[in-house]
Short mmCIF file of C-alpha atoms and ligand atoms in Angstrom, two decimals:
data_model
loop_
_atom_site.label_atom_id
_atom_site.label_comp_id
_atom_site.label_asym_id
_atom_site.label_seq_id
_atom_site.Cartn_x
_atom_site.Cartn_y
_atom_site.Cartn_z
CA MET Y 9 -1.06 -10.97 42.56
CA TYR Y 10 -0.36 -7.82 40.56
CA ASN Y 11 -2.74 -5.12 39.34
CA SER Y 12 -2.96 -3.97 35.75
CA LYS Y 13 -3.72 -0.47 34.54
CA ILE Y 14 -3.96 1.36 31.25
CA THR Y 15 -0.83 3.51 30.99
CA GLY Y 16 -1.16 4.68 27.40
CA LEU Y 17 -3.93 5.19 24.84
CA GLY Y 18 -3.90 6.12 21.17
CA TYR Y 19 -6.09 6.09 18.10
CA TYR Y 20 -5.86 6.63 14.38
CA VAL Y 21 -8.58 7.17 11.80
CA PRO Y 22 -8.08 7.67 8.07
CA GLU Y 23 -8.49 11.25 6.85
CA ASN Y 24 -11.13 10.45 4.23
CA VAL Y 25 -14.54 11.53 5.64
CA ILE Y 26 -17.66 9.94 4.12
CA THR Y 27 -20.86 11.80 4.99
CA ASN Y 28 -24.36 10.36 4.84
CA ASP Y 29 -24.96 12.53 1.78
CA ASP Y 30 -21.93 10.93 0.11
CA LEU Y 31 -23.52 7.51 0.64
CA SER Y 32 -26.89 8.66 -0.69
CA LYS Y 33 -25.17 9.31 -4.03
CA ILE Y 34 -24.23 5.64 -4.43
CA MET Y 35 -27.19 3.87 -2.81
CA ASP Y 36 -30.82 4.49 -1.89
CA THR Y 37 -30.37 6.00 1.56
CA ASN Y 38 -30.52 9.45 3.13
CA ASP Y 39 -29.05 11.52 5.93
CA ALA Y 40 -32.35 11.69 7.87
CA TRP Y 41 -32.78 7.89 7.96
CA ILE Y 42 -29.19 7.23 9.00
CA GLN Y 43 -29.15 9.90 11.72
CA GLU Y 44 -32.56 8.96 13.11
CA ARG Y 45 -31.88 5.19 13.23
CA THR Y 46 -28.18 5.21 14.20
CA GLY Y 47 -27.01 8.71 15.20
CA ILE Y 48 -24.23 8.51 12.59
CA LYS Y 49 -23.37 11.69 10.64
CA GLU Y 50 -20.14 10.57 9.01
CA ARG Y 51 -17.50 7.87 9.09
CA ARG Y 52 -13.95 7.39 7.77
CA HIS Y 53 -13.06 5.17 4.84
CA VAL Y 54 -9.56 4.17 3.83
CA VAL Y 55 -8.69 5.30 0.31
CA ARG Y 56 -7.23 2.40 -1.60
CA GLY Y 57 -3.63 3.20 -2.48
CA ASP Y 58 -3.04 5.39 0.58
CA GLY Y 59 -1.32 2.46 2.25
CA ASP Y 60 -3.63 2.08 5.25
CA THR Y 61 -4.60 -1.43 6.27
CA THR Y 62 -6.01 -2.86 9.47
CA THR Y 63 -2.44 -3.51 10.60
CA THR Y 64 -0.93 -0.15 9.64
CA MET Y 65 -3.77 1.73 11.35
CA GLY Y 66 -3.25 -0.45 14.43
CA VAL Y 67 0.48 0.32 14.35
CA LYS Y 68 -0.18 4.08 14.15
CA ALA Y 69 -2.51 3.91 17.15
CA ALA Y 70 -0.05 1.66 19.01
CA LYS Y 71 2.87 4.07 18.54
CA ILE Y 72 0.88 6.84 20.24
CA ALA Y 73 -0.20 4.52 23.08
CA ILE Y 74 3.40 3.34 23.64
CA GLU Y 75 4.72 6.90 23.69
CA ARG Y 76 2.05 7.98 26.17
CA ALA Y 77 2.81 4.96 28.35
CA LYS Y 78 6.36 6.36 28.50
CA ILE Y 79 7.90 3.00 27.65
CA ASP Y 80 10.07 1.81 24.81
CA LYS Y 81 8.64 -0.57 22.20
CA ASP Y 82 11.10 -3.17 23.50
CA ASP Y 83 9.37 -3.03 26.89
CA ILE Y 84 6.29 -4.62 25.27
CA ASP Y 85 6.09 -8.25 26.43
CA PHE Y 86 3.07 -9.38 24.43
CA ILE Y 87 0.69 -8.20 21.71
CA VAL Y 88 -3.05 -8.84 21.54
CA PHE Y 89 -4.80 -7.73 18.34
CA ALA Y 90 -8.59 -7.73 17.96
CA THR Y 91 -10.17 -7.44 14.51
CA LEU Y 92 -12.73 -8.98 12.17
CA SER Y 93 -11.02 -7.46 9.12
CA PRO Y 94 -7.44 -8.79 9.11
CA ASP Y 95 -5.01 -7.93 6.31
CA TYR Y 96 -4.63 -11.62 5.52
CA TYR Y 97 -6.79 -14.70 6.04
CA PHE Y 98 -3.69 -15.90 7.87
CA PRO Y 99 -1.40 -15.04 9.59
CA GLY Y 100 -3.31 -12.60 11.77
CA PRO Y 101 -2.25 -8.97 12.26
CA GLY Y 102 -0.59 -9.54 15.65
CA VAL Y 103 2.62 -10.79 14.05
CA LEU Y 104 2.49 -8.00 11.45
CA VAL Y 105 2.47 -5.47 14.30
CA GLN Y 106 5.45 -7.24 15.90
CA ARG Y 107 7.26 -6.94 12.56
CA ASP Y 108 6.21 -3.38 11.71
CA LEU Y 109 6.99 -1.98 15.15
CA GLY Y 110 10.33 -3.81 15.12
CA ILE Y 111 9.61 -5.35 18.51
CA LYS Y 112 11.72 -8.31 19.65
CA THR Y 113 10.18 -11.77 19.18
CA VAL Y 114 7.41 -11.46 21.79
CA GLY Y 115 4.20 -13.47 21.50
CA ALA Y 116 1.36 -12.09 19.40
CA LEU Y 117 -2.24 -13.23 19.75
CA ASP Y 118 -5.22 -12.48 17.51
CA VAL Y 119 -8.69 -12.14 18.99
CA ARG Y 120 -11.73 -12.77 16.82
CA ASN Y 121 -14.65 -11.47 18.83
CA GLN Y 122 -15.82 -8.65 16.58
CA CYS Y 123 -17.56 -5.83 18.47
CA SER Y 124 -16.53 -7.20 21.85
CA GLY Y 125 -13.01 -8.00 20.58
CA PHE Y 126 -11.32 -5.20 22.49
CA ILE Y 127 -13.04 -6.20 25.75
CA TYR Y 128 -11.88 -9.80 25.25
CA ALA Y 129 -8.38 -8.59 24.33
CA LEU Y 130 -8.13 -6.39 27.43
CA SER Y 131 -9.31 -9.27 29.58
CA VAL Y 132 -6.64 -11.59 28.15
CA ALA Y 133 -3.95 -8.94 28.70
CA ASP Y 134 -5.19 -8.39 32.26
CA GLN Y 135 -4.84 -12.09 33.11
CA PHE Y 136 -1.26 -12.18 31.81
CA ILE Y 137 -0.33 -9.18 33.93
CA LYS Y 138 -2.18 -10.29 37.07
CA SER Y 139 -0.52 -13.72 36.89
CA GLY Y 140 2.89 -12.01 36.83
CA MET Y 141 3.83 -13.40 33.42
CA TYR Y 142 4.08 -10.03 31.62
CA LYS Y 143 4.61 -6.38 32.61
CA ASN Y 144 3.42 -4.50 29.51
CA VAL Y 145 0.89 -5.80 27.01
CA LEU Y 146 0.00 -3.92 23.84
CA VAL Y 147 -3.72 -4.26 23.08
CA ILE Y 148 -5.02 -3.15 19.68
CA GLY Y 149 -8.45 -3.01 18.07
CA SER Y 150 -8.49 -2.09 14.38
CA GLU Y 151 -10.84 -2.45 11.45
CA LEU Y 152 -10.87 -1.73 7.76
CA HIS Y 153 -14.52 -2.32 6.95
CA SER Y 154 -15.11 -0.06 3.99
CA HIS Y 155 -13.67 -2.25 1.26
CA GLY Y 156 -15.54 -5.35 2.42
CA LEU Y 157 -19.03 -3.84 2.44
CA ASP Y 158 -21.80 -4.09 -0.13
CA MET Y 159 -21.95 -0.42 -1.11
CA THR Y 160 -25.16 -0.81 -3.10
CA THR Y 161 -28.79 -0.42 -1.98
CA ARG Y 162 -28.85 -4.17 -1.31
CA GLY Y 163 -26.28 -3.71 1.47
CA ARG Y 164 -27.48 -0.39 2.89
CA GLY Y 165 -28.75 -1.88 6.18
CA VAL Y 166 -25.14 -2.68 7.05
CA SER Y 167 -22.85 -0.53 4.92
CA VAL Y 168 -24.01 2.87 6.22
CA ILE Y 169 -23.15 1.84 9.78
CA PHE Y 170 -19.54 0.70 9.66
CA GLY Y 171 -16.37 2.78 9.49
CA ASP Y 172 -12.60 2.33 9.53
CA GLY Y 173 -10.14 3.12 12.32
CA ALA Y 174 -7.92 1.81 15.08
CA GLY Y 175 -7.36 2.25 18.79
CA ALA Y 176 -4.71 0.90 21.13
CA ALA Y 177 -3.87 0.66 24.80
CA VAL Y 178 -0.83 -0.34 26.80
CA LEU Y 179 -1.82 -2.34 29.84
CA SER Y 180 0.93 -2.37 32.45
CA ARG Y 181 1.71 -3.95 35.79
CA SER Y 182 0.87 -1.65 38.69
CA GLU Y 183 1.57 -1.75 42.42
CA ASP Y 184 -1.33 0.66 43.04
CA LYS Y 185 -3.82 -1.37 45.08
CA GLY Y 186 -7.51 -0.81 44.33
CA LYS Y 187 -6.75 0.90 41.02
CA GLY Y 188 -6.64 -0.28 37.43
CA MET Y 189 -8.67 -3.10 35.89
CA LEU Y 190 -10.90 -4.37 38.69
CA SER Y 191 -12.63 -7.11 36.71
CA SER Y 192 -13.74 -8.29 33.29
CA HIS Y 193 -16.83 -10.27 32.33
CA LEU Y 194 -17.12 -12.24 29.10
CA HIS Y 195 -20.05 -14.08 27.50
CA SER Y 196 -21.09 -15.80 24.31
CA GLU Y 197 -24.22 -17.29 22.77
CA GLY Y 198 -23.26 -19.07 19.55
CA GLN Y 199 -26.87 -20.04 18.92
CA HIS Y 200 -27.18 -16.70 17.11
CA ALA Y 201 -23.87 -16.87 15.23
CA GLU Y 202 -25.36 -16.30 11.77
CA GLU Y 203 -27.51 -13.31 12.79
CA LEU Y 204 -24.47 -11.05 12.43
CA SER Y 205 -21.89 -12.77 10.32
CA LEU Y 206 -19.74 -12.93 7.24
CA ILE Y 207 -19.95 -16.48 5.93
CA ALA Y 208 -17.41 -16.52 3.13
CA PRO Y 209 -14.70 -17.27 2.47
CA GLY Y 210 -14.62 -19.95 5.14
CA MET Y 211 -14.18 -23.65 5.44
CA GLY Y 212 -17.84 -24.14 6.43
CA LYS Y 213 -20.61 -23.16 4.03
CA ARG Y 214 -18.70 -21.38 1.27
CA TRP Y 215 -15.24 -22.67 0.51
CA VAL Y 216 -12.78 -20.51 -1.35
CA THR Y 217 -12.94 -23.03 -4.18
CA ASP Y 218 -16.77 -22.65 -4.34
CA ILE Y 219 -16.45 -18.90 -4.74
CA ILE Y 220 -13.84 -19.21 -7.48
CA GLU Y 221 -15.77 -21.91 -9.33
CA ASP Y 222 -19.17 -20.17 -9.07
CA ASN Y 223 -17.74 -16.73 -9.87
CA ASP Y 224 -21.22 -15.36 -9.13
CA PRO Y 225 -21.41 -11.54 -8.96
CA ASN Y 226 -24.68 -11.81 -6.99
CA ASP Y 227 -23.14 -13.98 -4.27
CA GLU Y 228 -23.87 -12.11 -1.01
CA SER Y 229 -22.07 -14.59 1.24
CA TYR Y 230 -18.86 -12.60 1.30
CA TYR Y 231 -20.60 -9.46 2.55
CA PRO Y 232 -21.52 -8.99 6.22
CA HIS Y 233 -25.10 -9.96 7.06
CA MET Y 234 -26.97 -8.47 10.02
CA ASN Y 235 -30.46 -9.12 11.29
CA GLY Y 236 -30.52 -5.56 12.62
CA GLN Y 237 -33.65 -5.58 14.78
CA PHE Y 238 -32.82 -8.96 16.35
CA VAL Y 239 -29.27 -7.80 17.12
CA PHE Y 240 -30.61 -4.54 18.55
CA LYS Y 241 -33.05 -6.32 20.89
CA ASN Y 242 -30.35 -8.65 22.17
CA ALA Y 243 -27.82 -5.83 22.49
CA VAL Y 244 -29.88 -3.71 24.89
CA VAL Y 245 -30.53 -6.71 27.16
CA ARG Y 246 -26.94 -8.00 27.19
CA PHE Y 247 -25.35 -4.56 27.59
CA SER Y 248 -27.48 -3.97 30.68
CA GLU Y 249 -26.82 -7.42 32.13
CA VAL Y 250 -23.07 -7.36 31.71
CA ILE Y 251 -22.70 -3.84 33.11
CA MET Y 252 -24.72 -4.85 36.17
CA GLU Y 253 -22.68 -8.04 36.50
CA GLY Y 254 -19.47 -5.99 36.60
CA LEU Y 255 -20.84 -3.49 39.09
CA LYS Y 256 -22.17 -6.20 41.41
CA LYS Y 257 -18.87 -8.10 41.32
CA ASN Y 258 -17.22 -4.97 42.74
CA SER Y 259 -20.06 -4.06 45.14
CA LEU Y 260 -20.82 -0.96 43.08
CA LYS Y 261 -24.04 0.65 41.86
CA PRO Y 262 -24.92 2.41 38.59
CA GLU Y 263 -24.65 5.79 40.35
CA ASP Y 264 -20.99 5.03 41.09
CA ILE Y 265 -20.18 5.14 37.35
CA ASP Y 266 -18.18 8.23 36.39
CA LEU Y 267 -17.89 7.32 32.72
CA LEU Y 268 -19.47 4.58 30.65
CA VAL Y 269 -17.75 3.99 27.31
CA PRO Y 270 -20.04 1.64 25.38
CA HIS Y 271 -19.12 -0.01 22.11
CA GLN Y 272 -20.38 2.44 19.47
CA ALA Y 273 -22.97 0.21 17.77
CA ASN Y 274 -25.89 2.61 17.55
CA LEU Y 275 -26.57 5.88 19.39
CA ARG Y 276 -30.04 4.59 20.27
CA ILE Y 277 -28.49 1.61 22.08
CA SER Y 278 -26.18 3.91 24.08
CA GLN Y 279 -29.12 6.19 24.94
CA PHE Y 280 -31.23 3.21 26.04
CA ILE Y 281 -28.47 2.10 28.42
CA GLN Y 282 -27.96 5.66 29.64
CA ASN Y 283 -31.66 5.96 30.52
CA LYS Y 284 -31.84 2.51 32.03
CA PHE Y 285 -29.02 3.29 34.44
CA GLY Y 286 -30.13 6.88 35.04
CA LEU Y 287 -26.83 8.32 33.81
CA GLY Y 288 -26.34 11.92 32.71
CA ASN Y 289 -25.03 13.01 29.31
CA ASP Y 290 -21.58 13.62 30.78
CA GLN Y 291 -21.45 10.05 32.15
CA VAL Y 292 -21.71 8.29 28.76
CA PHE Y 293 -19.19 8.87 26.00
CA ASN Y 294 -20.37 8.66 22.39
CA ASN Y 295 -18.52 9.41 19.18
CA ILE Y 296 -20.47 7.19 16.75
CA MET Y 297 -21.65 10.44 15.11
CA LYS Y 298 -18.13 10.98 13.69
CA TYR Y 299 -16.84 7.48 13.06
CA GLY Y 300 -19.80 5.10 12.74
CA ASN Y 301 -19.35 1.63 14.16
CA THR Y 302 -15.66 0.68 14.05
CA THR Y 303 -16.25 -2.70 15.73
CA ALA Y 304 -13.14 -3.80 17.67
CA ALA Y 305 -11.68 -0.30 17.34
CA SER Y 306 -14.69 1.56 18.71
CA ILE Y 307 -13.99 1.25 22.44
CA PRO Y 308 -10.27 2.15 22.28
CA ILE Y 309 -10.97 5.09 19.94
CA ALA Y 310 -13.76 6.35 22.23
CA LEU Y 311 -11.74 5.79 25.40
CA THR Y 312 -8.77 7.65 23.91
CA GLU Y 313 -10.93 10.60 22.85
CA ALA Y 314 -12.60 10.66 26.28
CA TRP Y 315 -9.18 10.63 27.97
CA GLU Y 316 -7.77 13.30 25.64
CA SER Y 317 -10.72 15.60 26.38
CA GLY Y 318 -10.18 15.28 30.14
CA LYS Y 319 -13.29 13.17 30.78
CA VAL Y 320 -11.29 10.38 32.45
CA LYS Y 321 -9.77 11.52 35.73
CA ASP Y 322 -7.64 9.89 38.37
CA GLY Y 323 -9.84 7.75 40.64
CA ASP Y 324 -12.83 7.69 38.25
CA LEU Y 325 -14.90 4.56 37.85
CA VAL Y 326 -14.81 3.80 34.12
CA VAL Y 327 -17.00 1.07 32.65
CA LEU Y 328 -16.44 -0.40 29.18
CA ALA Y 329 -19.08 -2.65 27.62
CA ALA Y 330 -19.70 -4.25 24.26
CA PHE Y 331 -22.05 -6.57 22.42
CA GLY Y 332 -21.88 -7.97 18.91
CA SER Y 333 -21.41 -10.77 16.45
CA GLY Y 334 -21.15 -14.25 17.96
CA PHE Y 335 -23.13 -13.25 19.83
CA THR Y 336 -20.41 -12.21 22.25
CA TRP Y 337 -20.54 -9.53 24.89
CA GLY Y 338 -18.55 -8.32 27.86
CA SER Y 339 -17.62 -5.55 30.26
CA VAL Y 340 -14.53 -4.21 31.96
CA ILE Y 341 -14.61 -2.26 35.22
CA ILE Y 342 -11.71 0.14 35.77
CA ARG Y 343 -10.77 2.35 38.70
CA TRP Y 344 -8.65 4.93 36.86
O1 UT7 M 23 -21.98 -3.53 16.53
C1 UT7 M 23 -22.52 -4.81 16.49
C2 UT7 M 23 -23.88 -4.82 16.98
N1 UT7 M 23 -24.75 -4.13 16.06
C3 UT7 M 23 -25.84 -3.57 16.52
O2 UT7 M 23 -26.05 -3.56 17.70
C4 UT7 M 23 -26.77 -2.97 15.50
C5 UT7 M 23 -28.17 -3.25 15.93
N2 UT7 M 23 -29.20 -2.85 14.97
C6 UT7 M 23 -29.36 -1.58 14.55
O3 UT7 M 23 -28.60 -0.68 14.91
C7 UT7 M 23 -30.56 -1.27 13.72
O4 UT7 M 23 -31.39 -2.41 13.64
C8 UT7 M 23 -30.21 -0.79 12.28
C9 UT7 M 23 -29.61 0.59 12.35
C10 UT7 M 23 -29.24 -1.75 11.63
C11 UT7 M 23 -31.47 -0.72 11.42
O5 UT7 M 23 -32.43 0.12 12.03
P1 UT7 M 23 -33.93 -0.37 12.20
O6 UT7 M 23 -34.64 0.73 12.82
O7 UT7 M 23 -33.91 -1.68 12.92
O8 UT7 M 23 -34.40 -0.52 10.70
P2 UT7 M 23 -34.92 -1.82 9.93
O9 UT7 M 23 -33.80 -2.74 9.66
O10 UT7 M 23 -36.12 -2.36 10.61
O11 UT7 M 23 -35.37 -1.18 8.56
C12 UT7 M 23 -36.48 -0.27 8.50
C13 UT7 M 23 -36.65 0.19 7.08
C14 UT7 M 23 -36.71 -0.95 6.08
O12 UT7 M 23 -37.64 -0.58 5.07
P3 UT7 M 23 -39.15 -1.12 5.10
O13 UT7 M 23 -39.03 -2.64 5.04
O14 UT7 M 23 -39.73 -0.64 6.38
O15 UT7 M 23 -39.75 -0.52 3.88
C15 UT7 M 23 -35.34 -1.00 5.47
O16 UT7 M 23 -35.31 -1.51 4.17
O17 UT7 M 23 -35.52 0.99 6.69
C16 UT7 M 23 -34.98 0.47 5.47
N3 UT7 M 23 -33.54 0.71 5.48
C17 UT7 M 23 -32.96 1.85 5.04
N4 UT7 M 23 -33.50 2.97 4.53
C18 UT7 M 23 -32.65 3.96 4.19
C19 UT7 M 23 -32.55 -0.13 5.91
N5 UT7 M 23 -31.36 0.46 5.78
C20 UT7 M 23 -31.59 1.68 5.24
C21 UT7 M 23 -30.76 2.75 4.87
N6 UT7 M 23 -31.32 3.87 4.35
N7 UT7 M 23 -29.42 2.71 5.03
#
């Protein structure tokens, strides 16, 4: 059996910064509320016409990750793309990345696990490498939220939180025993599917034909819905459980963690986990202040920034964890 390790990381965010004050000009919200409840100061929004899409942002992040992995794009054996905001209803963005990067006809898989999408995607890539099937897998998480949000007071509980951006990693075969991805842990609880969801268009409750026929400007079903407090309560429990599960699997303890990179859902959630595990400020990486919640992109953006700033060192125990819509949640334990 082979090991897999992250050999390259990259991220891309659009240049357009939207501050909390900018939002307060278009809806009934304010900087104090947003900072106190979420920790967010600003986020990035794609400007329509600039050419950025979920796929193009993913491609930009991927190019950096491939270069840093010191491989050629034609060394990529497989693509895994995690997003909840694909360019098209179908096909998914994986094949668009294959086309835009000009990679040979390798397989491309789309993962639809929202906030835990990148954890699921990494886990899939890890299995392909450990089984010996592939040597280099390109894993991308990218989201373009801003143009799918209800940017009125009605949608403020959701729209102030989410931002646009992309992150990518190259996961490669490694002969280094005891290093790389040690384990991944994935869970779901579909009982709460609608608590954080976007119902339409879909082939369930709101068909495309319903939306066209009704042509109702007050139809909220095509905006994301979140039962914020319920999601929050579940998040803190599941984050803790799945981090402990990963540590136990590897006979490790919370004090062995060098760096925890949690999905950037809410600064209060990260701080709760930090306190629960008795971790110091330098042991938990947060950048939600700058980018908001970028869903599947949040972990690879944060991991890349942590790595770029020298916070991820050879031999470190790095823990990634996420919770979100589905509900789905998961963790990845890495010996760097
Ligand atoms: O990444 C996927 C997983 N997502 C999460 O883990 C998110 C989990 N949930 C949360 O982060 C928090 O629940 C939120 C940040 C979404 C909301 O914070 P909260 O402290 O739970 O606030 P709330 O929803 O209970 O709302 C409190 C009040 C309400 O007013 P009333 O009913 O008390 O008068 C809301 O209408 O705050 C109001 N409110 C706002 N006020 C100003 C809601 N959104 C806003 C806003 N600006 N943007």
